[in-house]
PDB file of C-alpha atoms and ligand atoms in Angstrom:
ATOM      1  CA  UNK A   1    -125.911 -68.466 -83.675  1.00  0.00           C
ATOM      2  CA  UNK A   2    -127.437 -71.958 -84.758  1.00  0.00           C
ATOM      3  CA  UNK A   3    -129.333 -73.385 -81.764  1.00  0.00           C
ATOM      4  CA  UNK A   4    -129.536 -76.955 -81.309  1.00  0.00           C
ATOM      5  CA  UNK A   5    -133.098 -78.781 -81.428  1.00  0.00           C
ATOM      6  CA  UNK A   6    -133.143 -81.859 -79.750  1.00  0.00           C
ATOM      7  CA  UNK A   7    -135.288 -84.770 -81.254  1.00  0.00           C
ATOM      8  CA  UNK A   8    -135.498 -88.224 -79.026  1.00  0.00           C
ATOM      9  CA  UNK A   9    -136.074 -91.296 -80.797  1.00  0.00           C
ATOM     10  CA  UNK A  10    -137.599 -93.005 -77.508  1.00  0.00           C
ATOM     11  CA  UNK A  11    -140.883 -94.868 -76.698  1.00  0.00           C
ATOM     12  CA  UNK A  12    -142.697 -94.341 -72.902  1.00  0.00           C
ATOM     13  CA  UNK A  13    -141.614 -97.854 -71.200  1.00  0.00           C
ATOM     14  CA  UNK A  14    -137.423 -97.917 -73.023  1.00  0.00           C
ATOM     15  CA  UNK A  15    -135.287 -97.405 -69.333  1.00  0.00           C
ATOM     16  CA  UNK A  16    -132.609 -95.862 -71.193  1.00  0.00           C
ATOM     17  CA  UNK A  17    -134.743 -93.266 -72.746  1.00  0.00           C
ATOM     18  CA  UNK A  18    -135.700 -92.358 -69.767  1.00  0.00           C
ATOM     19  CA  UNK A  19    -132.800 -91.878 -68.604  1.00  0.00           C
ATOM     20  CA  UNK A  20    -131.664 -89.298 -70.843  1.00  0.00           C
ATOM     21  CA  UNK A  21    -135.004 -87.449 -70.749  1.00  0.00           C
ATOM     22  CA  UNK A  22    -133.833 -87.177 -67.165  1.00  0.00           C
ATOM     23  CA  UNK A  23    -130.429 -85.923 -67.592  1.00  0.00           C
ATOM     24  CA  UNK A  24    -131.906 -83.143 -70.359  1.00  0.00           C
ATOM     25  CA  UNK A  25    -134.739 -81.893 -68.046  1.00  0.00           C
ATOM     26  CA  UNK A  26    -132.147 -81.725 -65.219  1.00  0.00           C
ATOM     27  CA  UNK A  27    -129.840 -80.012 -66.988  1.00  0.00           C
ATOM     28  CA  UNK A  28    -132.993 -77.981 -68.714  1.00  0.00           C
ATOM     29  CA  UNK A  29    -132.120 -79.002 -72.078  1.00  0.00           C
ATOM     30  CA  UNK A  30    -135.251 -78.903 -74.073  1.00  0.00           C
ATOM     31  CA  UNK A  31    -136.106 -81.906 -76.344  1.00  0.00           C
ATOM     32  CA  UNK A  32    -139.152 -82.988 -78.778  1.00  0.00           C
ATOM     33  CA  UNK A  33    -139.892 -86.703 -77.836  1.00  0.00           C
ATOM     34  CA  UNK A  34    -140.693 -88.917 -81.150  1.00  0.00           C
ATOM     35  CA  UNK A  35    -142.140 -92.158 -80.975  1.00  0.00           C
ATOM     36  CA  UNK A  36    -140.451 -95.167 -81.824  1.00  0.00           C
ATOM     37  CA  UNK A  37    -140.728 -98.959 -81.082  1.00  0.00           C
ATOM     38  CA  UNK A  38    -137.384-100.686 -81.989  1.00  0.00           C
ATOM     39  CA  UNK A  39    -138.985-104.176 -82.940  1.00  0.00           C
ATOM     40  CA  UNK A  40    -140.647-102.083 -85.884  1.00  0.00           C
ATOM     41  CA  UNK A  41    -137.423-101.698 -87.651  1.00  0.00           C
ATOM     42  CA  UNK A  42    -138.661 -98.568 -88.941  1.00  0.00           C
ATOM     43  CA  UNK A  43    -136.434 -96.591 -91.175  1.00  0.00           C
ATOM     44  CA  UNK A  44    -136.037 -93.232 -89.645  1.00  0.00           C
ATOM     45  CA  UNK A  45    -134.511 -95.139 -86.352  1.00  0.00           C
ATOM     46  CA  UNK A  46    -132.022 -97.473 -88.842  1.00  0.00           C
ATOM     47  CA  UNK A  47    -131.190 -95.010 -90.816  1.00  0.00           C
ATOM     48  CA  UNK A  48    -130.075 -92.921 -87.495  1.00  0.00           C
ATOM     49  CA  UNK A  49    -128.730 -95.942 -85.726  1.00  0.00           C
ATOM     50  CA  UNK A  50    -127.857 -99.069 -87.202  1.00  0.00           C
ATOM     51  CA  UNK A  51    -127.982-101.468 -84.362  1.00  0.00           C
ATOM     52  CA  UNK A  52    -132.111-100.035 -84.764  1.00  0.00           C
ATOM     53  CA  UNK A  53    -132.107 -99.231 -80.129  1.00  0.00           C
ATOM     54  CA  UNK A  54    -133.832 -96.342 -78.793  1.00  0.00           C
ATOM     55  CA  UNK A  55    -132.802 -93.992 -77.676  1.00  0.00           C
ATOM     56  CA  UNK A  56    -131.303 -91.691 -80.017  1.00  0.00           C
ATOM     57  CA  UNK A  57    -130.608 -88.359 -80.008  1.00  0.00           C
ATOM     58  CA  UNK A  58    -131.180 -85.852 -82.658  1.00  0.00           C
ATOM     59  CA  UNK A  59    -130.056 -82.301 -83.503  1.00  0.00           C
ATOM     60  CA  UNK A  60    -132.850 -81.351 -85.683  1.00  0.00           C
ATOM     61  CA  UNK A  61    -131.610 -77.533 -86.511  1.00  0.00           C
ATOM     62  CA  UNK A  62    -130.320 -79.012 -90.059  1.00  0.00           C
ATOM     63  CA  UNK A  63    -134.102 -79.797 -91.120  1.00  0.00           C
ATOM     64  CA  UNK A  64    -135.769 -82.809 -91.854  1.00  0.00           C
ATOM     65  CA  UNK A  65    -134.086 -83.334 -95.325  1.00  0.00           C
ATOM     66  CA  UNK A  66    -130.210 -83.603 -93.899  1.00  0.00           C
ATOM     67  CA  UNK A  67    -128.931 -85.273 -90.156  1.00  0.00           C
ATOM     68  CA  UNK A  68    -127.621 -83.439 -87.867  1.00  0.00           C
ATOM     69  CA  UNK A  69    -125.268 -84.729 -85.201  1.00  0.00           C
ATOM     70  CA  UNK A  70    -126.626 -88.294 -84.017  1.00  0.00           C
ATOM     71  CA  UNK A  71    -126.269 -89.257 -80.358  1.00  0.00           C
ATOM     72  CA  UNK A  72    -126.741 -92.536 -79.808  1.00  0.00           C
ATOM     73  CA  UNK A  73    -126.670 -95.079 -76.723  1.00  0.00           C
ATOM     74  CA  UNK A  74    -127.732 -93.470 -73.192  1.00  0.00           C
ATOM     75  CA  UNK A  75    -124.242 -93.630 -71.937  1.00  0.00           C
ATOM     76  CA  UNK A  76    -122.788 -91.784 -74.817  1.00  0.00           C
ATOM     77  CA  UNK A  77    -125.670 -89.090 -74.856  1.00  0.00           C
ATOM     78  CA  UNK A  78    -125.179 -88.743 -71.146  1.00  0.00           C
ATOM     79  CA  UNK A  79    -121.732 -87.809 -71.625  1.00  0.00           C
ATOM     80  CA  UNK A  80    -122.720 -85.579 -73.914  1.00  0.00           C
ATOM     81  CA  UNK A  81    -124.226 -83.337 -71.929  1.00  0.00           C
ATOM     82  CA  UNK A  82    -122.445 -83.635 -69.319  1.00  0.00           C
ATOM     83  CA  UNK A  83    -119.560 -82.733 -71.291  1.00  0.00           C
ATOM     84  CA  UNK A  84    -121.652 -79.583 -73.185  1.00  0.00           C
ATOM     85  CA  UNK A  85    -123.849 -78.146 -70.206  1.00  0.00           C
ATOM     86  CA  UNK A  86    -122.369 -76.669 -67.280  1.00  0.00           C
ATOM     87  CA  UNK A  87    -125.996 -76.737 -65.391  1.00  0.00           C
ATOM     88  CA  UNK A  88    -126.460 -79.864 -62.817  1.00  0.00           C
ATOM     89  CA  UNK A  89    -123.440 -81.265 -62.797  1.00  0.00           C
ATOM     90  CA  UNK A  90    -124.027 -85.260 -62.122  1.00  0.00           C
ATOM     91  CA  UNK A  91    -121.052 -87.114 -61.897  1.00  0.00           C
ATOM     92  CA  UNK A  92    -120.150 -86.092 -58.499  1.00  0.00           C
ATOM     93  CA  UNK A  93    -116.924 -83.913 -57.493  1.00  0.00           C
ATOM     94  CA  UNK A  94    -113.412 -85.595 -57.392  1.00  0.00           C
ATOM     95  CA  UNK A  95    -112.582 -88.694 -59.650  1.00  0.00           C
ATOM     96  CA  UNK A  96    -112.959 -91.343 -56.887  1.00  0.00           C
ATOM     97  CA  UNK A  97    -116.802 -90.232 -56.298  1.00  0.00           C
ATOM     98  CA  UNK A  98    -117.454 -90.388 -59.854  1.00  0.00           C
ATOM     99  CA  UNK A  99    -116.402 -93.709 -60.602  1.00  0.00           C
ATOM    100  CA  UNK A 100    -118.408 -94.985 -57.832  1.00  0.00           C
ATOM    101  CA  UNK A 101    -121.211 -93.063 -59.776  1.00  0.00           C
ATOM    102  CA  UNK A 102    -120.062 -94.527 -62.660  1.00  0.00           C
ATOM    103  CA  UNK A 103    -120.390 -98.435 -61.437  1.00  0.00           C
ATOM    104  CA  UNK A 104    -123.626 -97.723 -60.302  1.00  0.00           C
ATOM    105  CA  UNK A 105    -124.620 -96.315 -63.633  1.00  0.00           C
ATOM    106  CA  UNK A 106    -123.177 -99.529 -65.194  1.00  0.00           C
ATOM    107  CA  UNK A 107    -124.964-101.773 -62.619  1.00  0.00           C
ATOM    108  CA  UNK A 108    -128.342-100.459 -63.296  1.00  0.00           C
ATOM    109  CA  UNK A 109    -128.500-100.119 -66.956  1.00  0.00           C
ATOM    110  CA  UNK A 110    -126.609-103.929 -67.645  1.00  0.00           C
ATOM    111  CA  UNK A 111    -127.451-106.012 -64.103  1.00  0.00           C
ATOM    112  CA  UNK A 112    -130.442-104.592 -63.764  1.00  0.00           C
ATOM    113  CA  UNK A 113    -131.520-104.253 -66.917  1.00  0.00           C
ATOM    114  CA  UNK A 114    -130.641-107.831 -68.004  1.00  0.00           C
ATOM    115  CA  UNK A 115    -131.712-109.374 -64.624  1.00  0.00           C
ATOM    116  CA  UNK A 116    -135.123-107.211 -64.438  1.00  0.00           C
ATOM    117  CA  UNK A 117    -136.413-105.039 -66.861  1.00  0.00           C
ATOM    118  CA  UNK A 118    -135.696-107.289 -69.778  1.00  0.00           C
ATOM    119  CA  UNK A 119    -137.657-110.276 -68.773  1.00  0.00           C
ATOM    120  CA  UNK A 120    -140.375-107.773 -67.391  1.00  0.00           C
ATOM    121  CA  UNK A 121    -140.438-105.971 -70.851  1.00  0.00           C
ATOM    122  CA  UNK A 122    -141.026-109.249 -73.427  1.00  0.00           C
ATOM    123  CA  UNK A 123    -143.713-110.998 -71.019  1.00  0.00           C
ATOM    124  CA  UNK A 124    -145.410-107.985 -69.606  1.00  0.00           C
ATOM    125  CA  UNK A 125    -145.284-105.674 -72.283  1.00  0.00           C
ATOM    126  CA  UNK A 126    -144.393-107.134 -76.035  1.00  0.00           C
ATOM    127  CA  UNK A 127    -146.164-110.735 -75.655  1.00  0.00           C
ATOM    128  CA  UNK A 128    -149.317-109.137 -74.375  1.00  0.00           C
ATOM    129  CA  UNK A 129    -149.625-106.053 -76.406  1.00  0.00           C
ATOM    130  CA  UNK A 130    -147.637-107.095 -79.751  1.00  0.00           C
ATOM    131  CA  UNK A 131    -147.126-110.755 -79.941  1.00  0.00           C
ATOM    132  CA  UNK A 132    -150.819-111.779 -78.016  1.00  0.00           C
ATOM    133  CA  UNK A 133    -149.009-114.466 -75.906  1.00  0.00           C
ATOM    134  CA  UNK A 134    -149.456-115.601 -72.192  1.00  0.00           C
ATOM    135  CA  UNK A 135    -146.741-114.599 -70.233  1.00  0.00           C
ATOM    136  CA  UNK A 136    -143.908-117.276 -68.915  1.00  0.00           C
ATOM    137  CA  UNK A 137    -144.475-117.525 -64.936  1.00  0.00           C
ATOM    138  CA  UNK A 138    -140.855-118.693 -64.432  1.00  0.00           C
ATOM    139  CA  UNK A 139    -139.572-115.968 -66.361  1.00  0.00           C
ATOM    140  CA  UNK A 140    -141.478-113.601 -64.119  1.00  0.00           C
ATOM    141  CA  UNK A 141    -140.711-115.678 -60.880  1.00  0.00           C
ATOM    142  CA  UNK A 142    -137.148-115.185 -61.329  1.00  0.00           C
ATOM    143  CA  UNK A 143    -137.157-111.392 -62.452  1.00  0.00           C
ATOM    144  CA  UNK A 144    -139.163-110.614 -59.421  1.00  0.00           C
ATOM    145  CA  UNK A 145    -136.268-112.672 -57.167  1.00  0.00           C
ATOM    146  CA  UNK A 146    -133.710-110.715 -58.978  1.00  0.00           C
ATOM    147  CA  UNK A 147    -136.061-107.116 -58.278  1.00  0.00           C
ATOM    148  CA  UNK A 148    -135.587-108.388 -54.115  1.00  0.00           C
ATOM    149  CA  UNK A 149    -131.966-108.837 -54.677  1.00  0.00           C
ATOM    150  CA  UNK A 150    -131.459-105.580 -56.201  1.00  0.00           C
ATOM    151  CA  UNK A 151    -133.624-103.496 -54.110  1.00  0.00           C
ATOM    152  CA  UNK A 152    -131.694-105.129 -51.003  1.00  0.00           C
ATOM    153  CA  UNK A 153    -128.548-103.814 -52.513  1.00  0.00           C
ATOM    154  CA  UNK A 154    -130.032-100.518 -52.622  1.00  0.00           C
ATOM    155  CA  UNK A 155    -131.284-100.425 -49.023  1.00  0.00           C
ATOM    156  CA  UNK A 156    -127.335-101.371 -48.058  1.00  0.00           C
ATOM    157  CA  UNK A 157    -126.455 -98.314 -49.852  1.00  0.00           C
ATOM    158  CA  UNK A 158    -129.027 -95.842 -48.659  1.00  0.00           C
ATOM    159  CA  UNK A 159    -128.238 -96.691 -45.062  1.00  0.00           C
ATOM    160  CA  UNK A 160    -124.727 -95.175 -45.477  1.00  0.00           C
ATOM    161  CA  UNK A 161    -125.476 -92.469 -48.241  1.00  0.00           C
ATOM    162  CA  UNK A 162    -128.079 -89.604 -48.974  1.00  0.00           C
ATOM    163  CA  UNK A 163    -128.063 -90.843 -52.369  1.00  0.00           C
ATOM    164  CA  UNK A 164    -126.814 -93.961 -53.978  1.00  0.00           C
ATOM    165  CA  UNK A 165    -123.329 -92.629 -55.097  1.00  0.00           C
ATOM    166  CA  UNK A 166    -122.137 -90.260 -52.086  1.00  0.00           C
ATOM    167  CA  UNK A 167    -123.796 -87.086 -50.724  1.00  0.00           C
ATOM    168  CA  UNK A 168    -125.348 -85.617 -53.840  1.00  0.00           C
ATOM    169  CA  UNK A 169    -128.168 -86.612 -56.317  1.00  0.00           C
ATOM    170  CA  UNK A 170    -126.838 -87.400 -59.707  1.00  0.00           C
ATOM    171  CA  UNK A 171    -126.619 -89.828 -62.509  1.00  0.00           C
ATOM    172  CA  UNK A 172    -126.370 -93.177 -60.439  1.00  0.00           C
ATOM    173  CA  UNK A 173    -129.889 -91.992 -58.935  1.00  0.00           C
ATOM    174  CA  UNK A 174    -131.140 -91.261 -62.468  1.00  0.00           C
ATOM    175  CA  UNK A 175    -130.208 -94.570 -63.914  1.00  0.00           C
ATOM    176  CA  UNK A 176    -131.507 -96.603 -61.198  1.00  0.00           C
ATOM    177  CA  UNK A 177    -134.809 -94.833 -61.208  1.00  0.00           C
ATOM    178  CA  UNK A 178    -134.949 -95.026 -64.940  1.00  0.00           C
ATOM    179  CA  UNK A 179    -134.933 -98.706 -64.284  1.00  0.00           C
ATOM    180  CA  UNK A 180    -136.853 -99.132 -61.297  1.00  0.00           C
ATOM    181  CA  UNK A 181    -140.217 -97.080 -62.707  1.00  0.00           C
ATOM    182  CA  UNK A 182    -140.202 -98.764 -66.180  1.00  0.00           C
ATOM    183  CA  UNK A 183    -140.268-102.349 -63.643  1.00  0.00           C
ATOM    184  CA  UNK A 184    -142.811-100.751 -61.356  1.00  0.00           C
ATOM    185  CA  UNK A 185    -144.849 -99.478 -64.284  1.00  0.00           C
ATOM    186  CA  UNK A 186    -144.690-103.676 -65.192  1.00  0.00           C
ATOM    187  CA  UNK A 187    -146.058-104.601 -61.673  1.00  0.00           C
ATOM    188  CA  UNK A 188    -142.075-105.983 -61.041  1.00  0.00           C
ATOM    189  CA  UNK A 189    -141.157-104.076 -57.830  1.00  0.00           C
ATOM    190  CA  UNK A 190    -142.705-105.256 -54.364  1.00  0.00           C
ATOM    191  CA  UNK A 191    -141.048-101.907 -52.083  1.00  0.00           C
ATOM    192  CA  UNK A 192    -142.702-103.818 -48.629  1.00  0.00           C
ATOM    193  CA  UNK A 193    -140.061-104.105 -46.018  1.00  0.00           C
ATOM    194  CA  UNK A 194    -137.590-101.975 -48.227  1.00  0.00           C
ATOM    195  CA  UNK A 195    -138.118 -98.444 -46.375  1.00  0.00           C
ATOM    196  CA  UNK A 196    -134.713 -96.910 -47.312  1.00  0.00           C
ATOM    197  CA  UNK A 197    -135.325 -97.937 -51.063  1.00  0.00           C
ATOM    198  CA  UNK A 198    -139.152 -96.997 -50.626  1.00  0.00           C
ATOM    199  CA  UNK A 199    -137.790 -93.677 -49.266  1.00  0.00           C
ATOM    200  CA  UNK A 200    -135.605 -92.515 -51.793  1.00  0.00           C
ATOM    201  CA  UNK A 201    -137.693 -93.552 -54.502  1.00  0.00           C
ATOM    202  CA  UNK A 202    -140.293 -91.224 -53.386  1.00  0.00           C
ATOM    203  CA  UNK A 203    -137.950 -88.246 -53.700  1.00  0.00           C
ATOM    204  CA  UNK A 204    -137.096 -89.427 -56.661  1.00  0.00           C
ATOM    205  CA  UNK A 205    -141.196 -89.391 -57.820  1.00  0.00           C
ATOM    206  CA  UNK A 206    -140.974 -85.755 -56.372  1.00  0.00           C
ATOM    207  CA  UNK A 207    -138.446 -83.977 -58.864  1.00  0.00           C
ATOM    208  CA  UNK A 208    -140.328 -81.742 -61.270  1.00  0.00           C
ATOM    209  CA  UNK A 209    -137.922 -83.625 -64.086  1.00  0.00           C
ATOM    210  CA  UNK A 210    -139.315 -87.279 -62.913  1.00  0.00           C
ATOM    211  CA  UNK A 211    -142.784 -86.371 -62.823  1.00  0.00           C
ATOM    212  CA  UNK A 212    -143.354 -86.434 -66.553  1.00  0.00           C
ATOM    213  CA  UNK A 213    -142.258 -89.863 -66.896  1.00  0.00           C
ATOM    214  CA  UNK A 214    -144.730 -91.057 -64.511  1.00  0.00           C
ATOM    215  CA  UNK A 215    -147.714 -89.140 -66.109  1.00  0.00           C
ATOM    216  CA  UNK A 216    -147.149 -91.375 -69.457  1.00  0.00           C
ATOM    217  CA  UNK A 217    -149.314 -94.628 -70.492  1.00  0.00           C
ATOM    218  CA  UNK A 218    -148.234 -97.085 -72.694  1.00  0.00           C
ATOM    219  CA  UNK A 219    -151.716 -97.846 -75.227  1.00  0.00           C
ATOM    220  CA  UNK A 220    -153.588-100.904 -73.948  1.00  0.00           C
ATOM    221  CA  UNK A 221    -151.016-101.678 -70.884  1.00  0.00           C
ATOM    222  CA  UNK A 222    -152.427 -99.531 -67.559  1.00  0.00           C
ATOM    223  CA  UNK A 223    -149.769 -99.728 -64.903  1.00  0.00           C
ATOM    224  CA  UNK A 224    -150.360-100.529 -60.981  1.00  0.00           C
ATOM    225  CA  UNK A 225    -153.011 -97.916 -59.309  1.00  0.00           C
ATOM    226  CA  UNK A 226    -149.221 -97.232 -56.820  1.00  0.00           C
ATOM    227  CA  UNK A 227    -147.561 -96.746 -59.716  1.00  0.00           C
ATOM    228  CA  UNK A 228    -147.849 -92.730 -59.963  1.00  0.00           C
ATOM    229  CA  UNK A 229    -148.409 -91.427 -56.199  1.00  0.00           C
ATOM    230  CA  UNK A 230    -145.637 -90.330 -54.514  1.00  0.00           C
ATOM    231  CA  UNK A 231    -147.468 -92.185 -51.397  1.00  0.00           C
ATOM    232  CA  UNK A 232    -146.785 -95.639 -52.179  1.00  0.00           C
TER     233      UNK A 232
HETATM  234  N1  GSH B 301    -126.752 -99.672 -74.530  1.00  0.00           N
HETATM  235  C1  GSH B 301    -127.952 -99.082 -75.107  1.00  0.00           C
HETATM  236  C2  GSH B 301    -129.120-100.039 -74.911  1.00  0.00           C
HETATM  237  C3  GSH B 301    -130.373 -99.557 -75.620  1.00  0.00           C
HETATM  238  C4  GSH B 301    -131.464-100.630 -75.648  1.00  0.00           C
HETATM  239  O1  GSH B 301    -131.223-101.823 -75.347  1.00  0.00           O
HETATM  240  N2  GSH B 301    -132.658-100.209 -76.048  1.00  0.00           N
HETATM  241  C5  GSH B 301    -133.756-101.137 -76.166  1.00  0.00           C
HETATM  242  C6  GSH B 301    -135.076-100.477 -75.791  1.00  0.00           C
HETATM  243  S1  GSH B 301    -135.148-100.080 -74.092  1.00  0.00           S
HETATM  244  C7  GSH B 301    -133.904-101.543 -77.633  1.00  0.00           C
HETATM  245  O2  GSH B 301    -133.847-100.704 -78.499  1.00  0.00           O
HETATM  246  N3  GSH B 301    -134.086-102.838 -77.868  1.00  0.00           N
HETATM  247  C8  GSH B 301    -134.280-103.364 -79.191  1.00  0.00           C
HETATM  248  C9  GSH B 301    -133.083-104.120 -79.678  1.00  0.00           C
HETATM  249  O3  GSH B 301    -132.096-104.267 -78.952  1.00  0.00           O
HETATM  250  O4  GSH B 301    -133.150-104.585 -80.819  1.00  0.00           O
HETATM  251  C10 GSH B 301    -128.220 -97.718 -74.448  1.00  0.00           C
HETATM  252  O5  GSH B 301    -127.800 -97.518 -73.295  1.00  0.00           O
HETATM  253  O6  GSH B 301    -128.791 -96.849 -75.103  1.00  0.00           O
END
């Protein structure tokens, strides 16, 4: 029987890497993390995906000389598994349930994303530790209005639901956590007078498949002291 070895193509801050790490370790899929940073162009990530994003996923059982299946875009590699491993199911049960799980999915890694992590990403992170630029305050003035928005949204939800997409944890919650830590690692996310978003967040912090996320540094970018206690 040929096992599969899963490679990630995925650097510490990308949400959507996250993600997925997320959905493996739930589903206790085990992968080997490689680094990549997709403004580097570098070879091995456009020879495995042409549109040169993280993350991509990589059966490595055929050896470094040949490819082996190539997963690519978070969405896709989500299905993937969700389609392949019966463990942690986390879609939700009945079709209704999991397209609300599915819009959340959408809104986190495209609204959010676009609205938050985005701007958040090229002033905190590449114009300070690649490009050696001063931030743009209006840039960071409106992602941090856009972070309220959103984590008002989520304190409408979590005051009807356990979790964000119905009664059980699951992909929505993995999505919008992917999001949310890679923002709080950027000093993006202000949780005062959010308590339902602060609350669930903190559960979130708790899983033994989070954890390892939060343990990881990005080289000369240190993230708030809040940023890793489950206490925040
Ligand atoms: N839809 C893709 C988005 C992936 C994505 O935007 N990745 C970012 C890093 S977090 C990236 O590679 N950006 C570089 C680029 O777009 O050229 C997914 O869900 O995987």
């Amino acid at each position: 029987m040929v096992t599969n070895v899963w490679q990630l193509l995925q650097f510490p801050l990308c949400p959507f890497s996250r993600k997925v790490r997320v959905v493996c370790a739930e589903k206790a899929v085990p992968v080997e993390l490689l680094a990549e940073l997709p403004w580097q162009r570098s070879e091995r990530l456009t020879r495995a995906n042409p549109a040169g994003q993280t993350p991509v996923m990589i059966d490595g059982a055929a050896g470094p000389a040949q490819m082996g299946l190539t997963l690519v875009d978070s969405a896709a590699i989500c299905d993937y598994f969700e389609e392949t491993v019966e463990r942690s199911p986390l879609l939700g049960q009945g079709a209704a349930e999991r397209a609300e799980t599915r819009r959340l999915v959408a809104w986190f890694d495209h609204k959010f994303y676009s609205e938050v992590t985005t701007p958040l990403l090229s002033e905190r992170m590449y114009k300070r530790v690649f490009a050696r630029q001063a931030p743009d305050a209006t840039a960071l003035r409106l992602a941090g209005r856009a972070a309220e928005g959103h984590l008002d949204y989520l304190d409408f939800l979590l005051d009807q639901r356990r979790w964000l997409s119905g009664p059980g944890f699951g992909l929505a919650d993995i999505a919008a956590a992917a999001q949310l830590s890679v923002a709080d690692y950027l000093a993006g996310i202000d949780w005062d007078g959010h308590e339902p978003a602060r609350v669930w967040y903190m559960a979130m912090k708790s899983r033994p498949t989070f954890r390892p996320l939060l343990a990881e540094r990005m080289e000369g970018l240190p993230p708030p002291v809040h940023y890793d206690k489950l206490d925040f």
